[in-house]
Short mmCIF file of C-alpha atoms and ligand atoms in Angstrom, two decimals:
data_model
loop_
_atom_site.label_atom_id
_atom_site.label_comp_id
_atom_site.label_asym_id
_atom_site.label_seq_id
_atom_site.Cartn_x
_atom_site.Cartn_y
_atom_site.Cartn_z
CA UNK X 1 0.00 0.00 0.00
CA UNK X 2 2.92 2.22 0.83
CA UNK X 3 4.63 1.38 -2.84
CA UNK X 4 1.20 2.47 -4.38
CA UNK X 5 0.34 5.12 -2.82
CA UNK X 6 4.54 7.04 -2.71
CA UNK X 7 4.38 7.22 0.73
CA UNK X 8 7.39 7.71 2.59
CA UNK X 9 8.90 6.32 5.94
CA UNK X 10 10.61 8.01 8.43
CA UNK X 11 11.09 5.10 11.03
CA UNK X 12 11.93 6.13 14.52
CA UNK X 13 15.16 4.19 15.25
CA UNK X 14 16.44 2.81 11.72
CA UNK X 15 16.58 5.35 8.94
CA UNK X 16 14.81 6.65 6.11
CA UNK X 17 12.68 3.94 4.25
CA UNK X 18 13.41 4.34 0.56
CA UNK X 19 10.80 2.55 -1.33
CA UNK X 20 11.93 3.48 -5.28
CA UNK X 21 14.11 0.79 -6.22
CA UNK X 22 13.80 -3.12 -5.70
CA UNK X 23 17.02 -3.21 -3.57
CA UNK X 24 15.36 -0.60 -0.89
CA UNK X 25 11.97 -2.34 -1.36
CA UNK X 26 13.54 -5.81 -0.16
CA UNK X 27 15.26 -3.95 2.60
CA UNK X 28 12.41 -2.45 3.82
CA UNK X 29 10.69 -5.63 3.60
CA UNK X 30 13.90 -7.51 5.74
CA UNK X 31 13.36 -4.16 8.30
CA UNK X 32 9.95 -4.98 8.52
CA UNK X 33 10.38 -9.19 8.87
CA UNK X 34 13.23 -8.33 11.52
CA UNK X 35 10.37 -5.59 13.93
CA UNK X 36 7.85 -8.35 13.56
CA UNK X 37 10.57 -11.39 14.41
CA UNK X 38 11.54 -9.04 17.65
CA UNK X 39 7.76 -8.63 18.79
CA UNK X 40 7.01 -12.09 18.34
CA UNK X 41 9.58 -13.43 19.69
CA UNK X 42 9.44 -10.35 22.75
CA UNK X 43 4.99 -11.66 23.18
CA UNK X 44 6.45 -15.63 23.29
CA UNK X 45 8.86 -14.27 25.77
CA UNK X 46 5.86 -12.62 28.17
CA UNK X 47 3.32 -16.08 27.18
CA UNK X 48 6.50 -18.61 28.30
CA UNK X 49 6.44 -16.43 31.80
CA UNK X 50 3.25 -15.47 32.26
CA UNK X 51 2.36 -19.67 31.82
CA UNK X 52 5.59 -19.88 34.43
CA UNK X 53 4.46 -17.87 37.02
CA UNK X 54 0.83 -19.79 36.80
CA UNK X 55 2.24 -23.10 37.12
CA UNK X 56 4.54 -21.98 40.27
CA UNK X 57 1.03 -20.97 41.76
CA UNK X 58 1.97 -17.21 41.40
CA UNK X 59 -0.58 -14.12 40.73
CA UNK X 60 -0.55 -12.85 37.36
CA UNK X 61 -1.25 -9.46 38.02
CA UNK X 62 -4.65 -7.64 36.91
CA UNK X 63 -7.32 -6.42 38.40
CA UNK X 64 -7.82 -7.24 42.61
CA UNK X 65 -9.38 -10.26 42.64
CA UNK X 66 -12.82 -10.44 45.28
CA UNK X 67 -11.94 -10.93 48.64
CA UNK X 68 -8.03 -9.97 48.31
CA UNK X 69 -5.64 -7.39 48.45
CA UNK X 70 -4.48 -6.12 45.47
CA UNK X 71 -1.64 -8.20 45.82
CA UNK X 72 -4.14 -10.88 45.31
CA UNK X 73 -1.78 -13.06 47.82
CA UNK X 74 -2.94 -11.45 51.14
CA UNK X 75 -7.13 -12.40 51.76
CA UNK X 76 -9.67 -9.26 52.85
CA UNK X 77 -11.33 -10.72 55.44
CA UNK X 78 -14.86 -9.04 55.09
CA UNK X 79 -15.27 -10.01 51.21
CA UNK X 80 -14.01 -13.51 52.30
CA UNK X 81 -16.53 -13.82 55.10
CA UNK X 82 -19.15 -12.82 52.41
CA UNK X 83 -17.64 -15.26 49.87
CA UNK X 84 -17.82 -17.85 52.29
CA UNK X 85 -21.05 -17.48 53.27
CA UNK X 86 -22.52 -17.83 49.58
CA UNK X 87 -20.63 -21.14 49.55
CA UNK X 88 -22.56 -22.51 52.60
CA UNK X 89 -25.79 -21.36 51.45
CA UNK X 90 -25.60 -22.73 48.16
CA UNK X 91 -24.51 -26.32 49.79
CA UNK X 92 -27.16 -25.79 51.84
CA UNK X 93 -29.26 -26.19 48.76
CA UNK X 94 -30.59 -22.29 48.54
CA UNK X 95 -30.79 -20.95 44.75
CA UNK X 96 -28.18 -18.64 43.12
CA UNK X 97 -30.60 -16.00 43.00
CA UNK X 98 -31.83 -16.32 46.64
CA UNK X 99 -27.38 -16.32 47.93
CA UNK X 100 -27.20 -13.46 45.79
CA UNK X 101 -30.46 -11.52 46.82
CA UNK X 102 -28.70 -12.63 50.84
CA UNK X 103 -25.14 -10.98 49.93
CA UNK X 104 -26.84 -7.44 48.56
CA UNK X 105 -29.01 -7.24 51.81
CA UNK X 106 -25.66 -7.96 54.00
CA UNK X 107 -24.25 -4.96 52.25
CA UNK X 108 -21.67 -7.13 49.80
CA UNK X 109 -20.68 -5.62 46.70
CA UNK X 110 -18.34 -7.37 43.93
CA UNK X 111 -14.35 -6.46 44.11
CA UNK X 112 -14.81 -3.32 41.89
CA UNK X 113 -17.91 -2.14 44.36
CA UNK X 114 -20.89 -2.74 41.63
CA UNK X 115 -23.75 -4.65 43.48
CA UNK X 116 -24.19 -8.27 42.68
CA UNK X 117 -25.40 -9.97 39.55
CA UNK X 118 -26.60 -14.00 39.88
CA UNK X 119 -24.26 -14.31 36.70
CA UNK X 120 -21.43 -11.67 38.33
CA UNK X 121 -21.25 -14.24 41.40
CA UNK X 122 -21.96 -17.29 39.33
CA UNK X 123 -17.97 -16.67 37.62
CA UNK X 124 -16.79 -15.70 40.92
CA UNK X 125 -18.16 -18.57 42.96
CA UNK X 126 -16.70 -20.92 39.79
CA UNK X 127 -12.90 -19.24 40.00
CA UNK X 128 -10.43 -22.04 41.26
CA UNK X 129 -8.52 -19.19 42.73
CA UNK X 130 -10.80 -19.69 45.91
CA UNK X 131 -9.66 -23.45 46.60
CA UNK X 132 -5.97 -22.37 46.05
CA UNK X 133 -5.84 -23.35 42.80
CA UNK X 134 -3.83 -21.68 39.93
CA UNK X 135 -5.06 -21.41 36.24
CA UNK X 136 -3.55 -20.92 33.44
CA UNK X 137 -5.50 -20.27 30.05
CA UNK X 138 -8.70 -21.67 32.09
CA UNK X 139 -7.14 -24.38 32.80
CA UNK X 140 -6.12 -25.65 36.55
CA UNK X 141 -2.37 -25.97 36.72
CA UNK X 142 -1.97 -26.48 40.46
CA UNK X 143 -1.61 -25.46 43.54
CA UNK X 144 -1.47 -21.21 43.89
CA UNK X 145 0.84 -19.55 46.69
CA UNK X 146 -1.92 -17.54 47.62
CA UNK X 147 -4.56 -19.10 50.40
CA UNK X 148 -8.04 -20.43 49.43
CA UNK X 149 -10.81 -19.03 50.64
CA UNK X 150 -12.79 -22.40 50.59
CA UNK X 151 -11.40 -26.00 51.30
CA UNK X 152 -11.33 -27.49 47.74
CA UNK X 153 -14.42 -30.33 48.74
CA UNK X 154 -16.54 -27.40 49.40
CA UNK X 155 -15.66 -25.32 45.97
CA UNK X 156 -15.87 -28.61 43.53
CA UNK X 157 -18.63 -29.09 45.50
CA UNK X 158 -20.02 -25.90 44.59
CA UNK X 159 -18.86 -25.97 41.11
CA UNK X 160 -20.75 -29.31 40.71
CA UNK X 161 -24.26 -27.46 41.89
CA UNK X 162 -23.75 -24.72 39.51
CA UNK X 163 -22.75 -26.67 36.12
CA UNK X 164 -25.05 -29.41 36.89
CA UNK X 165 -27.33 -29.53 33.83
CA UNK X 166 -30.42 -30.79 35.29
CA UNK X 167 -30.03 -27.92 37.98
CA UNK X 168 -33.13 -25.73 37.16
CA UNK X 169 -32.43 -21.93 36.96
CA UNK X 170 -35.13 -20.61 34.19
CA UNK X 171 -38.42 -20.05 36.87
CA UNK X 172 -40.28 -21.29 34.14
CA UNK X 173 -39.27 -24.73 34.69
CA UNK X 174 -38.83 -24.52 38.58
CA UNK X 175 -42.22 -25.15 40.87
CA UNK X 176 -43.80 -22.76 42.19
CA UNK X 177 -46.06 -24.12 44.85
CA UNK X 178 -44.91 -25.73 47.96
CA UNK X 179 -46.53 -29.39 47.88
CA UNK X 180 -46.46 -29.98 43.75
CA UNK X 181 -44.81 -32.78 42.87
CA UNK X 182 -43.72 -34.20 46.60
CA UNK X 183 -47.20 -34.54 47.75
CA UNK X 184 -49.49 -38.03 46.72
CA UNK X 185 -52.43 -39.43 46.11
CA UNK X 186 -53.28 -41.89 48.93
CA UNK X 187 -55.23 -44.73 47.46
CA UNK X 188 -53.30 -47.59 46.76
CA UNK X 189 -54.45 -47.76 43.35
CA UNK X 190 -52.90 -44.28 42.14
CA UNK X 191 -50.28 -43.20 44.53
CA UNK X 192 -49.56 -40.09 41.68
CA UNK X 193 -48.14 -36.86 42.32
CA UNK X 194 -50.27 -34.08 43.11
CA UNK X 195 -50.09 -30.94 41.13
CA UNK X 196 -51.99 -27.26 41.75
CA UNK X 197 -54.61 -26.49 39.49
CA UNK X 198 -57.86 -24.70 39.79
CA UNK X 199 -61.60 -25.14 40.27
CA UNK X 200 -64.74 -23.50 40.54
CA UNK X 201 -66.04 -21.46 37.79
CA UNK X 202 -69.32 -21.47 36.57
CA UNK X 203 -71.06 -18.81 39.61
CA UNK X 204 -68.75 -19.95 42.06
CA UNK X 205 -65.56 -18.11 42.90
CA UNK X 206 -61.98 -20.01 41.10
CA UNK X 207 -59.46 -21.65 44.11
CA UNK X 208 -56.36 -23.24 43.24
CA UNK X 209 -56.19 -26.57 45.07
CA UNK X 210 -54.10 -29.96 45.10
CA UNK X 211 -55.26 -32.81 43.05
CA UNK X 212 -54.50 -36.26 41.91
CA UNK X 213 -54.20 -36.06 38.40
CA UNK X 214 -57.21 -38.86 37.94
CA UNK X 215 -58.94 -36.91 40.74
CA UNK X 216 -59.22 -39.09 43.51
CA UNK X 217 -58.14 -35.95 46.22
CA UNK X 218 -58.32 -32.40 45.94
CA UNK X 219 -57.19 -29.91 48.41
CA UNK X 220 -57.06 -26.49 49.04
CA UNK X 221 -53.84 -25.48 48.35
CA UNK X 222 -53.72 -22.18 50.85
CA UNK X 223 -55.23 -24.58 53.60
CA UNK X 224 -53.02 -27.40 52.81
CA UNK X 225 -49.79 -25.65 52.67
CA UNK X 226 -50.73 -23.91 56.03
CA UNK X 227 -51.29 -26.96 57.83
CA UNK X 228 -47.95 -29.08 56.50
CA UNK X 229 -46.07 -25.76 57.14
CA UNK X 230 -47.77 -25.69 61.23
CA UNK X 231 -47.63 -29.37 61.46
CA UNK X 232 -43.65 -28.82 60.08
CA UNK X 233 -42.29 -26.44 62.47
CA UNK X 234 -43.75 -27.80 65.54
CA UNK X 235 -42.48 -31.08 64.69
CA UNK X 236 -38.87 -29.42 64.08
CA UNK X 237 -39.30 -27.22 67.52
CA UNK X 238 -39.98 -30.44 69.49
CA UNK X 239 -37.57 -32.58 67.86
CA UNK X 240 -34.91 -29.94 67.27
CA UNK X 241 -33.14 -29.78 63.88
CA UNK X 242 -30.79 -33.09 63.62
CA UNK X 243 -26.96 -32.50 63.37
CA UNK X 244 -25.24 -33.06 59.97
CA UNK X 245 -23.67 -36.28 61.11
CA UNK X 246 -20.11 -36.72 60.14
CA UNK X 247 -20.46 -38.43 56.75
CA UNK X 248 -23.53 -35.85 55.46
CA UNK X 249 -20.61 -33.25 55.81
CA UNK X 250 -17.77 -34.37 53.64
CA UNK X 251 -20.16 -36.71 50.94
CA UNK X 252 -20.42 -34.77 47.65
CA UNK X 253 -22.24 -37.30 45.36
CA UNK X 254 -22.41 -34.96 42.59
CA UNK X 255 -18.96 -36.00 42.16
CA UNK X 256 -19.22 -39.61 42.26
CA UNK X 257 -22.44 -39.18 39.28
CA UNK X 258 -20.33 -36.97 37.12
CA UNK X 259 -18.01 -40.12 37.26
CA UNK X 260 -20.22 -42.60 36.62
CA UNK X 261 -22.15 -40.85 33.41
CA UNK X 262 -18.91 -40.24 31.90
CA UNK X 263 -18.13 -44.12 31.94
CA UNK X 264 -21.96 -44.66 30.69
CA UNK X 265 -20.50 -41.96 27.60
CA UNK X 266 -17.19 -44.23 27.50
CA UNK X 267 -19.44 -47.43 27.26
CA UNK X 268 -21.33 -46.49 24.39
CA UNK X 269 -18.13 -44.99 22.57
CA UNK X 270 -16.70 -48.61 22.88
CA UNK X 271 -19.58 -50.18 21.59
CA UNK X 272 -20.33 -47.84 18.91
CA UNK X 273 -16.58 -48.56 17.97
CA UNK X 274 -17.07 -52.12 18.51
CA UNK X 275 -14.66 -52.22 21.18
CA UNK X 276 -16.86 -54.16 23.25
CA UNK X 277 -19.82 -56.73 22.42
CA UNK X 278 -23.50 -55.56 22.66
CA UNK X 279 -24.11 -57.69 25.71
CA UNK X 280 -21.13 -56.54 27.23
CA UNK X 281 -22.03 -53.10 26.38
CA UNK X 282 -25.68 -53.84 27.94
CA UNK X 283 -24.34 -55.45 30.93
CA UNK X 284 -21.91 -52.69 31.63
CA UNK X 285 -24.83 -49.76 31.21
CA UNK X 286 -26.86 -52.16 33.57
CA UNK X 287 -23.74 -51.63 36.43
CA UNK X 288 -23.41 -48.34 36.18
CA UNK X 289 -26.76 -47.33 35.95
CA UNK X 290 -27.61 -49.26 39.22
CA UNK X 291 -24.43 -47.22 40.88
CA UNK X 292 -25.40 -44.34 39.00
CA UNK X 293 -29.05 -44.42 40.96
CA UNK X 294 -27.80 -45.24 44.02
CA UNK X 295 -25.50 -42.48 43.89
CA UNK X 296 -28.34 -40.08 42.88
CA UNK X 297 -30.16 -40.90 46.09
CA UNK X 298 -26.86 -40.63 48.11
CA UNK X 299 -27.09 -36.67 46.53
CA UNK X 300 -30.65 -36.17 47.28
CA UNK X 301 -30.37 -37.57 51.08
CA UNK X 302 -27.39 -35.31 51.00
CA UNK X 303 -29.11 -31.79 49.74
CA UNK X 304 -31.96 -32.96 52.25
CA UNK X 305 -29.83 -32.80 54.94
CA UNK X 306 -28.20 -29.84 54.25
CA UNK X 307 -31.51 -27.98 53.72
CA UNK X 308 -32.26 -29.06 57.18
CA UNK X 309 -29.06 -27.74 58.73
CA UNK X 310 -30.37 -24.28 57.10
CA UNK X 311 -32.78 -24.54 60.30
CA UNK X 312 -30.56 -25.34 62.49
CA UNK X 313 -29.88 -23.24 65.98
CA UNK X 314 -32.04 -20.43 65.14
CA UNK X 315 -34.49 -18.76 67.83
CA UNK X 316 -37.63 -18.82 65.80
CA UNK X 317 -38.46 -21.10 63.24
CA UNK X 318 -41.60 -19.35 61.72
CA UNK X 319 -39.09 -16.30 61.40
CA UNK X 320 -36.58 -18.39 59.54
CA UNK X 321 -38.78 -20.08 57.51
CA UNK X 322 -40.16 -17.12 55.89
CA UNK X 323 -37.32 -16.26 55.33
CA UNK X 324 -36.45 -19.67 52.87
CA UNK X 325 -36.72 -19.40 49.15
CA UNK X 326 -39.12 -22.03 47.72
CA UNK X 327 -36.74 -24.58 46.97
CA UNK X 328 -35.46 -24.72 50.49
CA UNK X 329 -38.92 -24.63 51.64
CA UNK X 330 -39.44 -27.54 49.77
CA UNK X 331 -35.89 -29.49 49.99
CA UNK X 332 -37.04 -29.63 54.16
CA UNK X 333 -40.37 -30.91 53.12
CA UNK X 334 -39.13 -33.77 51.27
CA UNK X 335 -35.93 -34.29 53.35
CA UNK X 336 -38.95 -34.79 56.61
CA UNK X 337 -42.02 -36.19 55.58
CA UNK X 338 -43.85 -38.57 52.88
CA UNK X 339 -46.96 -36.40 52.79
CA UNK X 340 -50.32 -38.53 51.00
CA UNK X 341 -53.56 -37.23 50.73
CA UNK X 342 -56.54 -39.36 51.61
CA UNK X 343 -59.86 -38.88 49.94
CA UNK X 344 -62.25 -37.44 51.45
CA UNK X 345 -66.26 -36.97 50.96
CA UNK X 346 -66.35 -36.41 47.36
CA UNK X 347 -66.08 -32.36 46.22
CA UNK X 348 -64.59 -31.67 49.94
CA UNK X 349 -61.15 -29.94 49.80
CA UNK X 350 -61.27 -28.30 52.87
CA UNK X 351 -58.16 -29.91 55.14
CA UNK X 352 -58.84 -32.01 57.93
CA UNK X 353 -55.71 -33.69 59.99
CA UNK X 354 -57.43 -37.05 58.96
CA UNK X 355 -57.33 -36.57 55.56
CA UNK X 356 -53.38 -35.67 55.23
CA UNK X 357 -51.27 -38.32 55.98
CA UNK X 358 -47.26 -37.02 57.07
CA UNK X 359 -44.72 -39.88 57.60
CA UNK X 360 -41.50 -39.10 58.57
CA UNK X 361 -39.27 -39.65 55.38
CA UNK X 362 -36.71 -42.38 55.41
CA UNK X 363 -33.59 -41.53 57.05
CA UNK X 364 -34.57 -38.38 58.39
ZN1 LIG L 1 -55.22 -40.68 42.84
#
């Protein structure tokens, strides 16, 4: 472009670019190979230590990470006690939304003092910085010289909850009644979930109510939720909240099922590769699936418990329940009772302590 267009160049350390004969054009080309060989060579230089300095474990510089100094070695103590918290809660089985709605209302902002987004906190509660873990180009490299914030259970933990597909974030899929889908039909015949829907019309005012899906109960929902909810806490005030016991603490299932549908992903790979025989491949699938449910209901006992521990030690229950977002609400339902409805008169939904049937759930 230069050629065509007569410009000349004046270059600030080598001299005068002459571009009118071929001689000066292929020097100025050689000036120009040699600058870009010397910047390359200069950005390798800064990649080879920047990936050095990562592997050693050491801080790369950058903006101050959340709950550090700008040294990003030395750990603020307020933003860690904040960072912390979100952890606990979210093990505790409360949604993103609901630890980030908590950290705004405890005065937390994010490390450059904006408030909280779900998605902000999301990438900062997914950072292997916090276990003591250095990256490098995303990926983990090992151990950083700075401290964690979290052990590293807790944060794969964590990480586990918020990449797990089936975890529900859009409210459109999520419930949004109490009872719906953990409450049942009572007749031996059915035993189906109930869901809300309404009734009434036609002159008389619309409810929304509980109901067996081939109609066999029906509830109201306002009286029904109010009398599992009283039934709930007084249970949980004269029993007291049960411990975490020693093994609820450090089991993180979600771990163990990550495991075990990769090697369902590795079985079919064989057999689509014919690595392994189709009964082979069917008996293998039959293993792991087995291992795979049992370790599913390890994971639900396990979020059970920990939504239970969310009530644990404080001075007034109603108080604390009100303050639980629906899925925790619902998390100590199912972690405490098999709740069945019994059928009653037909066209009665009023609630009636005969008519609602609450056994304890198993292992709880
Ligand atoms: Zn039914």
């Amino acid at each position: 472009m230069l050629e065509r267009n007569n410009v000349e160049v004046v270059t600030v350390k080598a001299a005068k670019v002459n571009l009118s004969t071929a001689a000066d054009r292929l020097n100025a080309r050689l000036l120009g190979s040699v600058a870009m060989y010397e910047s390359e060579v200069k950005s390798e230089r800064v990649a080879a230590a920047a990936e050095r300095r990562a592997r050693e474990g050491r801080f790369s510089g950058g903006m101050r990470p959340y709950a550090y100094e700008p040294d990003g070695r030395t750990i603020r103590d307020a933003e860690a006690c904040h960072l912390r918290a979100a952890y606990e809660r979210l093990l505790a089985g409360l949604s993103l939304a609901e630890v980030t709605r908590q950290l705004t209302a405890a005065g937390s902002t994010s490390s450059t003092g904006r408030p909280w987004t779900t998605s902000h906190l999301r990438t900062v509660l997914l950072s292997p910085r916090f276990a003591g873990l250095a990256t490098h180009k995303g990926a983990i490299v090992g151990e950083s010289e700075w401290p964690g914030v979290v052990d590293r259970e807790t944060w794969e933990t964590v990480r586990a909850i918020l990449t797990d597909p089936a975890r529900r974030t859009t409210p459109g899929n999520a419930p949004r009644h109490l009872l719906s889908g953990i409450t049942f039909c009572a007749r031996a015949d059915c035993g189906r979930a109930c869901r809300v829907s309404t009734t009434g019309g036609a002159g008389r005012a619309r409810r929304l109510v509980y109901r067996c899906p081939r109609g066999h109960v029906i509830r109201s929902k306002a009286l029904l939720e109010e009398y599992v909810t009283e039934v709930t806490l007084a249970y949980l005030e004269r029993e007291g909240v049960r411990p975490l016991s020693a093994q609820e603490q450090v089991v993180t299932p979600a771990r163990d099922t990550d495991l075990l549908r990769g090697r369902l992903e590795a079985l079919a790979v064989d057999y689509a590769e014919g690595v392994v025989t189709r009964e082979q491949f069917l008996a293998g699938t039959r293993t792991v699936r087995a291992r795979l449910e049992e370790a599913d209901r390890a994971s639900v006992a396990a979020t059970h418990a920990r939504a239970l521990s969310v009530m644990q030690g404080v001075p007034d229950l109603h108080v604390a329940w009100d303050g639980l977002d629906l899925d925790t609400r619902r998390a100590v339902m199912r972690a405490l009772w098999r709740i069945e409805l019994v059928p009653q008169p037909s066209g009665k939904s009023g609630v009636h302590p005969d008519g609602v049937r609450m056994t304890p759930a198993e292992g709880s």
